[in-house]
Amino acid sequence: MRLKHKPIMEMFDTSVTVFGAPGRYIQGQNAWRLVGDCAATLGSSAVLVIDGAIRDMLAGQVEESCKAAGVALETLSFSGELGRTTGQDLQTRMTSPVSIVIAAGGGRAIDAGKALAERIGGGLITLPTVASNDAPTSKNFVLYDDAHRLLEVRHLMRNPDFVIVDTTILSMAPKALFLAGLGDAVAKKFEADACFRSGGGTMFLASSTRLAHSIAETCYDTLVRHGAAAWSVVGTGAVTEDFEASVEAMILMAGLGFESGGLSLPHALTRGIPLLPGGGEVLHGIQVAWALIIHFETLGIEPPPELVRLYDAVGLPLSLRAMGLSQPSHSDLLALADATLAVRHAKNMPFEVDAEMLVNAILRVEEKAVARSVEA
Ligand SMILES: [Zn+2]
């Protein structure tokens, strides 16, 4: 595949600020019915890449909506690992060329759709069915190897044209996935902060805008206020105001906040955590939640009390043990530290972090968690 222009990650540097966003963000109950009309603004033929597990639940509705809007639709199920050949494999399965990709499902199916969109160009619509991450809003997608180790983060030239967030569908998704989305989103303010203060590059390798910074802050404030109440109704099908607010924070604000505001140590740690025994099985957002606690410890500050209250209320992990991992060996921790510090975001800190500082921070956080459980 040859690009006629520079790849996006070679276009900017920190001498400019860059803000990216999807063309339209649409959220509400039964929002799925808008898919066809949105697609029709982009072209007349689309491919739906949908998580195989939810095909029966949703594909018929998307087909109906596209048909009513005069958009021809082919449907491809996606399941399994998201690897370097995913985009190509999906393209091979298509029976005719299209100008729009509609990606529906959780993080993996959305990213599979992005991988296909990268190959065929044209329009992109994301239709998340769980609020487990902010992939629907962002231009990034991640590829993994067979052992679910992160291989590569890739970047589309633009964010999706439409992000259609149906809160009726999301309200029925598993609680554990919502919790992961919450964990991923609460870190964004502190990561954007660290990136801003260190003058580091965002996901555009540019400087952060003030706007992205305040979006990350509003994301945090919204989740502190509404997150626990939203979590308590997830899975019941109830769409409350707390739930709508939290979904907007987790998908829209978290996505804009990290992409244009930048990441820092917590997301860098997600490269290291899979090297701990059992670490690769922990959901990304749960990893980020724990990594945020390590971020505070590395900076020498305590996590804000309202954040600890939220963690306690919903069951986000304040320790490795709470994340379901056993006490790692010193060499496991060193491997984690090396993998973490090799990530670009790890430099987005007010001072340089080394492996010893990181390992010590992890050990101190474990000790504090033990002391806390004894007190309780
Ligand atoms: Zn994340």
mmCIF file of C-alpha atoms and ligand atoms in Angstrom:
data_model
loop_
_atom_site.group_PDB
_atom_site.id
_atom_site.type_symbol
_atom_site.label_atom_id
_atom_site.label_comp_id
_atom_site.label_asym_id
_atom_site.label_seq_id
_atom_site.Cartn_x
_atom_site.Cartn_y
_atom_site.Cartn_z
ATOM 1 C CA MET A 1 0.000 0.000 0.000
ATOM 2 C CA ARG A 2 1.586 3.327 -1.053
ATOM 3 C CA LEU A 3 0.452 6.591 0.424
ATOM 4 C CA LYS A 4 0.353 9.700 -1.743
ATOM 5 C CA HIS A 5 0.944 11.876 1.295
ATOM 6 C CA LYS A 6 3.086 11.786 4.416
ATOM 7 C CA PRO A 7 1.885 9.405 7.130
ATOM 8 C CA ILE A 8 0.141 11.339 9.898
ATOM 9 C CA MET A 9 2.825 10.479 12.448
ATOM 10 C CA GLU A 10 5.424 12.248 10.306
ATOM 11 C CA MET A 11 3.480 15.451 9.734
ATOM 12 C CA PHE A 12 3.776 17.331 13.036
ATOM 13 C CA ASP A 13 6.117 18.129 15.891
ATOM 14 C CA THR A 14 5.720 19.986 19.188
ATOM 15 C CA SER A 15 6.188 23.387 17.525
ATOM 16 C CA VAL A 16 2.466 23.233 16.666
ATOM 17 C CA THR A 17 -0.682 22.271 18.560
ATOM 18 C CA VAL A 18 -3.052 19.833 16.858
ATOM 19 C CA PHE A 19 -6.616 18.902 17.798
ATOM 20 C CA GLY A 20 -8.339 15.957 16.119
ATOM 21 C CA ALA A 21 -11.929 14.752 16.449
ATOM 22 C CA PRO A 22 -14.504 12.589 14.715
ATOM 23 C CA GLY A 23 -16.723 14.300 12.128
ATOM 24 C CA ARG A 24 -19.887 13.695 14.170
ATOM 25 C CA TYR A 25 -20.440 12.116 17.566
ATOM 26 C CA ILE A 26 -23.997 10.872 18.118
ATOM 27 C CA GLN A 27 -25.193 9.363 21.403
ATOM 28 C CA GLY A 28 -28.595 8.258 22.627
ATOM 29 C CA GLN A 29 -31.104 5.470 23.009
ATOM 30 C CA ASN A 30 -31.723 3.494 19.805
ATOM 31 C CA ALA A 31 -29.170 5.611 17.955
ATOM 32 C CA TRP A 32 -28.409 2.578 15.717
ATOM 33 C CA ARG A 33 -31.300 3.604 13.474
ATOM 34 C CA LEU A 34 -29.237 6.601 12.261
ATOM 35 C CA VAL A 35 -26.507 4.393 10.756
ATOM 36 C CA GLY A 36 -28.064 4.276 7.289
ATOM 37 C CA ASP A 37 -28.679 8.020 7.000
ATOM 38 C CA CYS A 38 -25.150 8.763 8.211
ATOM 39 C CA ALA A 39 -23.676 6.235 5.747
ATOM 40 C CA ALA A 40 -25.670 7.751 2.883
ATOM 41 C CA THR A 41 -23.815 11.055 3.381
ATOM 42 C CA LEU A 42 -20.552 9.226 2.688
ATOM 43 C CA GLY A 43 -21.434 6.999 -0.268
ATOM 44 C CA SER A 44 -23.764 4.324 -1.569
ATOM 45 C CA SER A 45 -21.999 1.083 -0.621
ATOM 46 C CA ALA A 46 -20.680 -0.078 2.722
ATOM 47 C CA VAL A 47 -19.162 -3.067 4.462
ATOM 48 C CA LEU A 48 -20.170 -3.869 8.024
ATOM 49 C CA VAL A 49 -17.357 -5.408 10.084
ATOM 50 C CA ILE A 50 -19.098 -6.820 13.132
ATOM 51 C CA ASP A 51 -18.014 -8.874 16.114
ATOM 52 C CA GLY A 52 -19.216 -12.428 15.357
ATOM 53 C CA ALA A 53 -20.679 -12.726 18.871
ATOM 54 C CA ILE A 54 -23.172 -9.895 18.309
ATOM 55 C CA ARG A 55 -23.949 -10.434 14.623
ATOM 56 C CA ASP A 56 -27.361 -11.970 15.335
ATOM 57 C CA MET A 57 -28.232 -9.138 17.711
ATOM 58 C CA LEU A 58 -27.288 -6.160 15.546
ATOM 59 C CA ALA A 59 -26.437 -6.955 11.907
ATOM 60 C CA GLY A 60 -30.112 -7.179 10.855
ATOM 61 C CA GLN A 61 -30.820 -3.724 12.260
ATOM 62 C CA VAL A 62 -27.837 -2.150 10.501
ATOM 63 C CA GLU A 63 -28.853 -3.827 7.236
ATOM 64 C CA GLU A 64 -32.396 -2.534 7.621
ATOM 65 C CA SER A 65 -31.198 1.018 8.355
ATOM 66 C CA CYS A 66 -28.804 1.017 5.363
ATOM 67 C CA LYS A 67 -31.426 -0.420 3.036
ATOM 68 C CA ALA A 68 -33.905 2.300 4.008
ATOM 69 C CA ALA A 69 -31.240 4.930 3.222
ATOM 70 C CA GLY A 70 -30.319 3.376 -0.137
ATOM 71 C CA VAL A 71 -26.899 2.122 0.943
ATOM 72 C CA ALA A 72 -25.850 -1.341 -0.283
ATOM 73 C CA LEU A 73 -24.319 -3.363 2.543
ATOM 74 C CA GLU A 74 -22.128 -6.432 2.801
ATOM 75 C CA THR A 75 -21.592 -7.946 6.251
ATOM 76 C CA LEU A 76 -18.360 -9.561 7.474
ATOM 77 C CA SER A 77 -18.100 -11.202 10.908
ATOM 78 C CA PHE A 78 -14.887 -10.690 12.777
ATOM 79 C CA SER A 79 -13.619 -12.858 15.590
ATOM 80 C CA GLY A 80 -10.240 -13.968 16.823
ATOM 81 C CA GLU A 81 -7.039 -12.006 17.221
ATOM 82 C CA LEU A 82 -6.357 -8.634 15.675
ATOM 83 C CA GLY A 83 -3.036 -8.990 13.893
ATOM 84 C CA ARG A 84 -0.938 -7.559 11.098
ATOM 85 C CA THR A 85 -2.963 -9.359 8.407
ATOM 86 C CA THR A 86 -6.456 -8.542 9.726
ATOM 87 C CA GLY A 87 -7.106 -5.648 7.301
ATOM 88 C CA GLN A 88 -5.920 -7.657 4.329
ATOM 89 C CA ASP A 89 -7.904 -10.757 5.364
ATOM 90 C CA LEU A 90 -11.106 -8.744 5.633
ATOM 91 C CA GLN A 91 -10.467 -7.078 2.285
ATOM 92 C CA THR A 92 -9.981 -10.484 0.633
ATOM 93 C CA ARG A 93 -13.361 -11.626 1.949
ATOM 94 C CA MET A 94 -15.219 -8.654 0.412
ATOM 95 C CA THR A 95 -17.132 -9.529 -2.734
ATOM 96 C CA SER A 96 -17.257 -6.010 -4.208
ATOM 97 C CA PRO A 97 -15.524 -2.661 -3.618
ATOM 98 C CA VAL A 98 -17.185 -0.235 -1.189
ATOM 99 C CA SER A 99 -16.606 3.347 -0.079
ATOM 100 C CA ILE A 100 -17.607 3.068 3.600
ATOM 101 C CA VAL A 101 -16.609 0.832 6.508
ATOM 102 C CA ILE A 102 -19.029 0.448 9.416
ATOM 103 C CA ALA A 103 -17.261 -1.104 12.416
ATOM 104 C CA ALA A 104 -19.512 -2.534 15.131
ATOM 105 C CA GLY A 105 -18.642 -4.278 18.375
ATOM 106 C CA GLY A 106 -16.102 -3.924 21.196
ATOM 107 C CA GLY A 107 -12.566 -2.572 20.899
ATOM 108 C CA ARG A 108 -11.294 -5.420 18.731
ATOM 109 C CA ALA A 109 -14.050 -5.376 16.112
ATOM 110 C CA ILE A 110 -13.850 -1.569 15.938
ATOM 111 C CA ASP A 111 -10.102 -1.807 15.403
ATOM 112 C CA ALA A 112 -10.551 -4.561 12.793
ATOM 113 C CA GLY A 113 -12.867 -2.169 10.925
ATOM 114 C CA LYS A 114 -10.226 0.559 11.188
ATOM 115 C CA ALA A 115 -7.603 -1.834 9.818
ATOM 116 C CA LEU A 116 -9.848 -2.441 6.805
ATOM 117 C CA ALA A 117 -10.601 1.291 6.455
ATOM 118 C CA GLU A 118 -6.861 1.983 6.373
ATOM 119 C CA ARG A 119 -6.605 -0.253 3.308
ATOM 120 C CA ILE A 120 -9.652 0.848 1.347
ATOM 121 C CA GLY A 121 -9.874 4.517 2.373
ATOM 122 C CA GLY A 122 -13.274 6.217 2.191
ATOM 123 C CA GLY A 123 -15.666 6.784 5.073
ATOM 124 C CA LEU A 124 -15.613 5.188 8.521
ATOM 125 C CA ILE A 125 -18.496 4.813 10.954
ATOM 126 C CA THR A 126 -18.006 3.249 14.373
ATOM 127 C CA LEU A 127 -20.854 1.677 16.312
ATOM 128 C CA PRO A 128 -19.597 0.514 19.717
ATOM 129 C CA THR A 129 -21.610 -2.128 21.572
ATOM 130 C CA VAL A 130 -19.646 -1.901 24.820
ATOM 131 C CA ALA A 131 -18.150 1.110 26.599
ATOM 132 C CA SER A 132 -14.884 -0.690 27.351
ATOM 133 C CA ASN A 133 -12.561 1.848 25.690
ATOM 134 C CA ASP A 134 -12.396 4.988 23.567
ATOM 135 C CA ALA A 135 -11.417 3.271 20.304
ATOM 136 C CA PRO A 136 -14.668 4.353 18.591
ATOM 137 C CA THR A 137 -13.628 8.023 18.727
ATOM 138 C CA SER A 138 -9.919 7.826 17.980
ATOM 139 C CA LYS A 139 -7.841 7.482 14.834
ATOM 140 C CA ASN A 140 -5.629 4.823 16.450
ATOM 141 C CA PHE A 141 -5.917 1.084 16.332
ATOM 142 C CA VAL A 142 -3.774 -1.612 17.876
ATOM 143 C CA LEU A 143 -2.460 -4.889 16.523
ATOM 144 C CA TYR A 144 -1.541 -7.883 18.689
ATOM 145 C CA ASP A 145 0.458 -11.071 18.294
ATOM 146 C CA ASP A 146 -1.030 -14.509 18.989
ATOM 147 C CA ALA A 147 -0.132 -14.284 22.693
ATOM 148 C CA HIS A 148 -2.137 -11.016 22.901
ATOM 149 C CA ARG A 149 1.020 -8.920 23.232
ATOM 150 C CA LEU A 150 0.720 -5.489 21.696
ATOM 151 C CA LEU A 151 2.669 -5.397 18.426
ATOM 152 C CA GLU A 152 1.920 -2.010 17.016
ATOM 153 C CA VAL A 153 -0.270 1.090 17.330
ATOM 154 C CA ARG A 154 -1.349 2.320 13.911
ATOM 155 C CA HIS A 155 -2.872 5.686 13.009
ATOM 156 C CA LEU A 156 -5.526 6.508 10.448
ATOM 157 C CA MET A 157 -5.168 9.836 8.692
ATOM 158 C CA ARG A 158 -8.481 10.976 10.162
ATOM 159 C CA ASN A 159 -10.826 10.053 12.997
ATOM 160 C CA PRO A 160 -14.068 8.247 12.134
ATOM 161 C CA ASP A 161 -16.603 10.309 10.173
ATOM 162 C CA PHE A 162 -19.408 9.223 12.482
ATOM 163 C CA VAL A 163 -19.338 7.718 15.967
ATOM 164 C CA ILE A 164 -22.773 6.325 16.757
ATOM 165 C CA VAL A 165 -23.157 5.413 20.412
ATOM 166 C CA ASP A 166 -26.393 3.611 21.174
ATOM 167 C CA THR A 167 -26.868 3.751 24.932
ATOM 168 C CA THR A 168 -29.687 1.181 24.809
ATOM 169 C CA ILE A 169 -27.210 -1.383 23.454
ATOM 170 C CA LEU A 170 -24.431 -0.293 25.831
ATOM 171 C CA SER A 171 -26.715 -0.546 28.868
ATOM 172 C CA MET A 172 -26.993 -4.292 28.320
ATOM 173 C CA ALA A 173 -23.246 -4.928 27.996
ATOM 174 C CA PRO A 174 -21.299 -6.809 30.715
ATOM 175 C CA LYS A 175 -20.371 -4.852 33.847
ATOM 176 C CA ALA A 176 -16.733 -5.988 33.659
ATOM 177 C CA LEU A 177 -16.258 -4.297 30.279
ATOM 178 C CA PHE A 178 -17.841 -1.054 31.497
ATOM 179 C CA LEU A 179 -15.484 -1.145 34.468
ATOM 180 C CA ALA A 180 -12.499 -1.425 32.123
ATOM 181 C CA GLY A 181 -13.758 1.594 30.154
ATOM 182 C CA LEU A 182 -14.049 3.533 33.409
ATOM 183 C CA GLY A 183 -10.490 2.593 34.422
ATOM 184 C CA ASP A 184 -9.109 3.659 31.060
ATOM 185 C CA ALA A 185 -10.966 6.981 31.101
ATOM 186 C CA VAL A 186 -10.176 8.236 34.627
ATOM 187 C CA ALA A 187 -6.451 8.189 33.832
ATOM 188 C CA LYS A 188 -6.719 10.556 30.863
ATOM 189 C CA LYS A 189 -6.723 13.794 32.877
ATOM 190 C CA PHE A 190 -3.545 12.864 34.735
ATOM 191 C CA GLU A 191 -1.835 11.632 31.579
ATOM 192 C CA ALA A 192 -2.743 14.798 29.654
ATOM 193 C CA ASP A 193 -1.497 16.802 32.648
ATOM 194 C CA ALA A 194 1.868 15.042 32.765
ATOM 195 C CA CYS A 195 2.256 15.306 28.996
ATOM 196 C CA PHE A 196 1.400 19.025 29.054
ATOM 197 C CA ARG A 197 3.763 19.786 31.930
ATOM 198 C CA SER A 198 6.641 17.912 30.334
ATOM 199 C CA GLY A 199 6.110 19.511 26.913
ATOM 200 C CA GLY A 200 5.721 16.016 25.439
ATOM 201 C CA GLY A 201 4.088 15.027 22.161
ATOM 202 C CA THR A 202 0.434 13.975 21.926
ATOM 203 C CA MET A 203 -0.916 11.180 19.724
ATOM 204 C CA PHE A 204 -0.226 13.553 16.825
ATOM 205 C CA LEU A 205 3.361 14.027 18.114
ATOM 206 C CA ALA A 206 2.329 17.686 18.436
ATOM 207 C CA SER A 207 1.782 19.922 21.464
ATOM 208 C CA SER A 208 -1.469 19.672 23.384
ATOM 209 C CA THR A 209 -4.239 22.232 22.916
ATOM 210 C CA ARG A 210 -5.745 23.850 26.004
ATOM 211 C CA LEU A 211 -9.072 22.457 24.849
ATOM 212 C CA ALA A 212 -7.902 18.825 24.905
ATOM 213 C CA HIS A 213 -6.554 19.396 28.365
ATOM 214 C CA SER A 214 -9.874 20.701 29.671
ATOM 215 C CA ILE A 215 -11.762 17.872 27.964
ATOM 216 C CA ALA A 216 -9.615 15.359 29.874
ATOM 217 C CA GLU A 217 -10.417 17.264 33.061
ATOM 218 C CA THR A 218 -14.155 17.261 32.366
ATOM 219 C CA CYS A 219 -13.890 13.530 31.615
ATOM 220 C CA TYR A 220 -12.486 12.947 35.090
ATOM 221 C CA ASP A 221 -14.975 15.237 36.869
ATOM 222 C CA THR A 222 -17.880 13.561 35.067
ATOM 223 C CA LEU A 223 -16.745 10.081 36.078
ATOM 224 C CA VAL A 224 -16.089 11.042 39.689
ATOM 225 C CA ARG A 225 -19.619 12.437 39.825
ATOM 226 C CA HIS A 226 -21.557 9.856 37.791
ATOM 227 C CA GLY A 227 -19.297 6.797 37.375
ATOM 228 C CA ALA A 228 -20.289 4.740 40.422
ATOM 229 C CA ALA A 229 -24.027 5.300 39.917
ATOM 230 C CA ALA A 230 -23.680 4.416 36.228
ATOM 231 C CA TRP A 231 -21.735 1.254 37.039
ATOM 232 C CA SER A 232 -24.481 0.131 39.424
ATOM 233 C CA VAL A 233 -27.073 -0.017 36.604
ATOM 234 C CA VAL A 234 -24.875 -1.460 33.828
ATOM 235 C CA GLY A 235 -26.208 -4.744 32.507
ATOM 236 C CA THR A 236 -29.795 -4.025 33.548
ATOM 237 C CA GLY A 237 -30.833 -2.189 30.381
ATOM 238 C CA ALA A 238 -31.619 0.982 32.356
ATOM 239 C CA VAL A 239 -30.371 4.147 30.641
ATOM 240 C CA THR A 240 -30.060 6.729 33.411
ATOM 241 C CA GLU A 241 -28.612 10.217 33.288
ATOM 242 C CA ASP A 242 -25.562 8.965 35.220
ATOM 243 C CA PHE A 243 -25.125 6.308 32.558
ATOM 244 C CA GLU A 244 -25.439 8.725 29.616
ATOM 245 C CA ALA A 245 -22.953 11.103 31.289
ATOM 246 C CA SER A 246 -20.442 8.328 31.968
ATOM 247 C CA VAL A 247 -20.673 6.922 28.454
ATOM 248 C CA GLU A 248 -19.993 10.362 26.997
ATOM 249 C CA ALA A 249 -16.969 10.693 29.282
ATOM 250 C CA MET A 250 -15.659 7.203 28.514
ATOM 251 C CA ILE A 251 -16.061 7.236 24.742
ATOM 252 C CA LEU A 252 -16.023 10.878 23.607
ATOM 253 C CA MET A 253 -14.100 12.829 26.225
ATOM 254 C CA ALA A 254 -11.545 10.114 26.986
ATOM 255 C CA GLY A 255 -10.895 9.675 23.266
ATOM 256 C CA LEU A 256 -10.411 13.380 22.563
ATOM 257 C CA GLY A 257 -8.513 13.877 25.817
ATOM 258 C CA PHE A 258 -5.843 11.304 25.129
ATOM 259 C CA GLU A 259 -5.476 11.783 21.413
ATOM 260 C CA SER A 260 -5.001 15.536 21.449
ATOM 261 C CA GLY A 261 -3.930 15.795 25.113
ATOM 262 C CA GLY A 262 -1.319 13.048 25.164
ATOM 263 C CA LEU A 263 -0.537 9.984 27.234
ATOM 264 C CA SER A 264 2.004 9.347 29.959
ATOM 265 C CA LEU A 265 3.258 6.642 32.306
ATOM 266 C CA PRO A 266 -0.079 4.794 32.855
ATOM 267 C CA HIS A 267 -0.467 3.847 29.196
ATOM 268 C CA ALA A 268 3.254 3.128 28.888
ATOM 269 C CA LEU A 269 2.817 0.618 31.721
ATOM 270 C CA THR A 270 0.287 -1.334 29.647
ATOM 271 C CA ARG A 271 3.251 -2.512 27.546
ATOM 272 C CA GLY A 272 4.949 -3.866 30.657
ATOM 273 C CA ILE A 273 2.025 -5.424 32.548
ATOM 274 C CA PRO A 274 1.530 -8.319 30.062
ATOM 275 C CA LEU A 275 5.057 -9.475 30.985
ATOM 276 C CA LEU A 276 3.918 -10.290 34.534
ATOM 277 C CA PRO A 277 2.473 -13.787 35.034
ATOM 278 C CA GLY A 278 -1.244 -13.498 34.185
ATOM 279 C CA GLY A 279 -0.861 -9.811 33.246
ATOM 280 C CA GLY A 280 -1.805 -10.318 29.600
ATOM 281 C CA GLU A 281 -5.264 -11.549 30.582
ATOM 282 C CA VAL A 282 -6.165 -8.372 32.478
ATOM 283 C CA LEU A 283 -8.382 -6.027 30.433
ATOM 284 C CA HIS A 284 -6.611 -2.923 29.089
ATOM 285 C CA GLY A 285 -8.691 -0.460 31.133
ATOM 286 C CA ILE A 286 -8.140 -2.391 34.366
ATOM 287 C CA GLN A 287 -4.396 -2.325 33.669
ATOM 288 C CA VAL A 288 -4.601 1.434 33.153
ATOM 289 C CA ALA A 289 -6.511 1.894 36.442
ATOM 290 C CA TRP A 290 -3.735 0.173 38.405
ATOM 291 C CA ALA A 291 -1.059 1.918 36.359
ATOM 292 C CA LEU A 292 -2.572 5.280 37.350
ATOM 293 C CA ILE A 293 -1.923 4.442 41.010
ATOM 294 C CA ILE A 294 1.705 3.661 40.094
ATOM 295 C CA HIS A 295 1.839 6.991 38.220
ATOM 296 C CA PHE A 296 0.877 8.893 41.400
ATOM 297 C CA GLU A 297 3.360 6.919 43.494
ATOM 298 C CA THR A 298 6.158 7.618 40.993
ATOM 299 C CA LEU A 299 5.326 11.332 41.178
ATOM 300 C CA GLY A 300 5.414 11.097 44.980
ATOM 301 C CA ILE A 301 1.769 12.099 45.456
ATOM 302 C CA GLU A 302 -1.246 10.294 46.898
ATOM 303 C CA PRO A 303 -4.188 9.494 44.601
ATOM 304 C CA PRO A 304 -6.975 12.079 45.108
ATOM 305 C CA PRO A 305 -9.481 10.891 47.767
ATOM 306 C CA GLU A 306 -12.458 11.139 45.376
ATOM 307 C CA LEU A 307 -10.627 8.804 42.987
ATOM 308 C CA VAL A 308 -9.938 6.254 45.726
ATOM 309 C CA ARG A 309 -13.616 6.419 46.701
ATOM 310 C CA LEU A 310 -14.577 5.687 43.084
ATOM 311 C CA TYR A 311 -12.121 2.756 42.917
ATOM 312 C CA ASP A 312 -13.587 1.348 46.146
ATOM 313 C CA ALA A 313 -17.174 1.817 44.985
ATOM 314 C CA VAL A 314 -16.776 0.021 41.660
ATOM 315 C CA GLY A 315 -13.890 -2.351 42.402
ATOM 316 C CA LEU A 316 -11.049 -0.862 40.354
ATOM 317 C CA PRO A 317 -7.662 -2.214 41.515
ATOM 318 C CA LEU A 318 -5.400 -0.312 43.901
ATOM 319 C CA SER A 319 -2.834 -3.151 43.854
ATOM 320 C CA LEU A 320 -1.526 -6.020 41.742
ATOM 321 C CA ARG A 321 -3.306 -8.406 44.068
ATOM 322 C CA ALA A 322 -6.615 -6.591 43.512
ATOM 323 C CA MET A 323 -5.958 -6.976 39.778
ATOM 324 C CA GLY A 324 -5.805 -10.735 40.359
ATOM 325 C CA LEU A 325 -2.021 -11.058 39.983
ATOM 326 C CA SER A 326 0.330 -12.755 42.424
ATOM 327 C CA GLN A 327 3.412 -11.010 43.820
ATOM 328 C CA PRO A 328 5.829 -10.832 40.849
ATOM 329 C CA SER A 329 9.515 -11.707 41.092
ATOM 330 C CA HIS A 330 12.125 -8.960 40.945
ATOM 331 C CA SER A 331 13.132 -10.018 37.432
ATOM 332 C CA ASP A 332 9.479 -9.889 36.278
ATOM 333 C CA LEU A 333 9.279 -6.345 37.636
ATOM 334 C CA LEU A 334 12.487 -5.342 35.886
ATOM 335 C CA ALA A 335 11.168 -6.751 32.600
ATOM 336 C CA LEU A 336 7.955 -4.755 33.141
ATOM 337 C CA ALA A 337 9.967 -1.588 33.841
ATOM 338 C CA ASP A 338 12.168 -2.001 30.764
ATOM 339 C CA ALA A 339 9.209 -2.594 28.445
ATOM 340 C CA THR A 340 7.368 0.381 29.979
ATOM 341 C CA LEU A 341 10.249 2.828 29.758
ATOM 342 C CA ALA A 342 10.854 1.937 26.115
ATOM 343 C CA VAL A 343 7.445 3.445 25.252
ATOM 344 C CA ARG A 344 7.402 7.032 24.013
ATOM 345 C CA HIS A 345 4.674 8.088 26.505
ATOM 346 C CA ALA A 346 6.914 7.178 29.468
ATOM 347 C CA LYS A 347 8.974 10.275 28.639
ATOM 348 C CA ASN A 348 5.909 12.478 29.118
ATOM 349 C CA MET A 349 6.694 12.936 32.798
ATOM 350 C CA PRO A 350 7.944 16.039 34.647
ATOM 351 C CA PHE A 351 11.251 14.202 35.324
ATOM 352 C CA GLU A 352 12.995 11.188 33.860
ATOM 353 C CA VAL A 353 11.769 7.922 35.358
ATOM 354 C CA ASP A 354 14.188 4.998 35.580
ATOM 355 C CA ALA A 355 13.592 1.289 36.152
ATOM 356 C CA GLU A 356 14.506 1.391 39.826
ATOM 357 C CA MET A 357 12.084 4.240 40.541
ATOM 358 C CA LEU A 358 9.314 2.362 38.786
ATOM 359 C CA VAL A 359 9.950 -0.962 40.527
ATOM 360 C CA ASN A 360 10.142 0.781 43.914
ATOM 361 C CA ALA A 361 6.887 2.608 43.237
ATOM 362 C CA ILE A 362 5.167 -0.720 42.448
ATOM 363 C CA LEU A 363 6.516 -2.322 45.628
ATOM 364 C CA ARG A 364 5.450 0.639 47.778
ATOM 365 C CA VAL A 365 1.933 0.569 46.305
ATOM 366 C CA GLU A 366 1.669 -3.149 47.186
ATOM 367 C CA GLU A 367 2.815 -2.448 50.750
ATOM 368 C CA LYS A 368 0.302 0.364 51.117
ATOM 369 C CA ALA A 369 -2.478 -1.896 49.853
ATOM 370 C CA VAL A 370 -1.577 -4.576 52.397
ATOM 371 C CA ALA A 371 -1.493 -1.969 55.193
ATOM 372 C CA ARG A 372 -4.871 -0.635 54.030
ATOM 373 C CA SER A 373 -6.458 -4.109 54.064
ATOM 374 C CA VAL A 374 -5.106 -4.724 57.598
ATOM 375 C CA GLU A 375 -6.621 -1.389 58.748
ATOM 376 C CA ALA A 376 -9.929 -2.334 57.198
HETATM 377 ZN ZN ZN B 1 -6.346 3.161 26.812
#
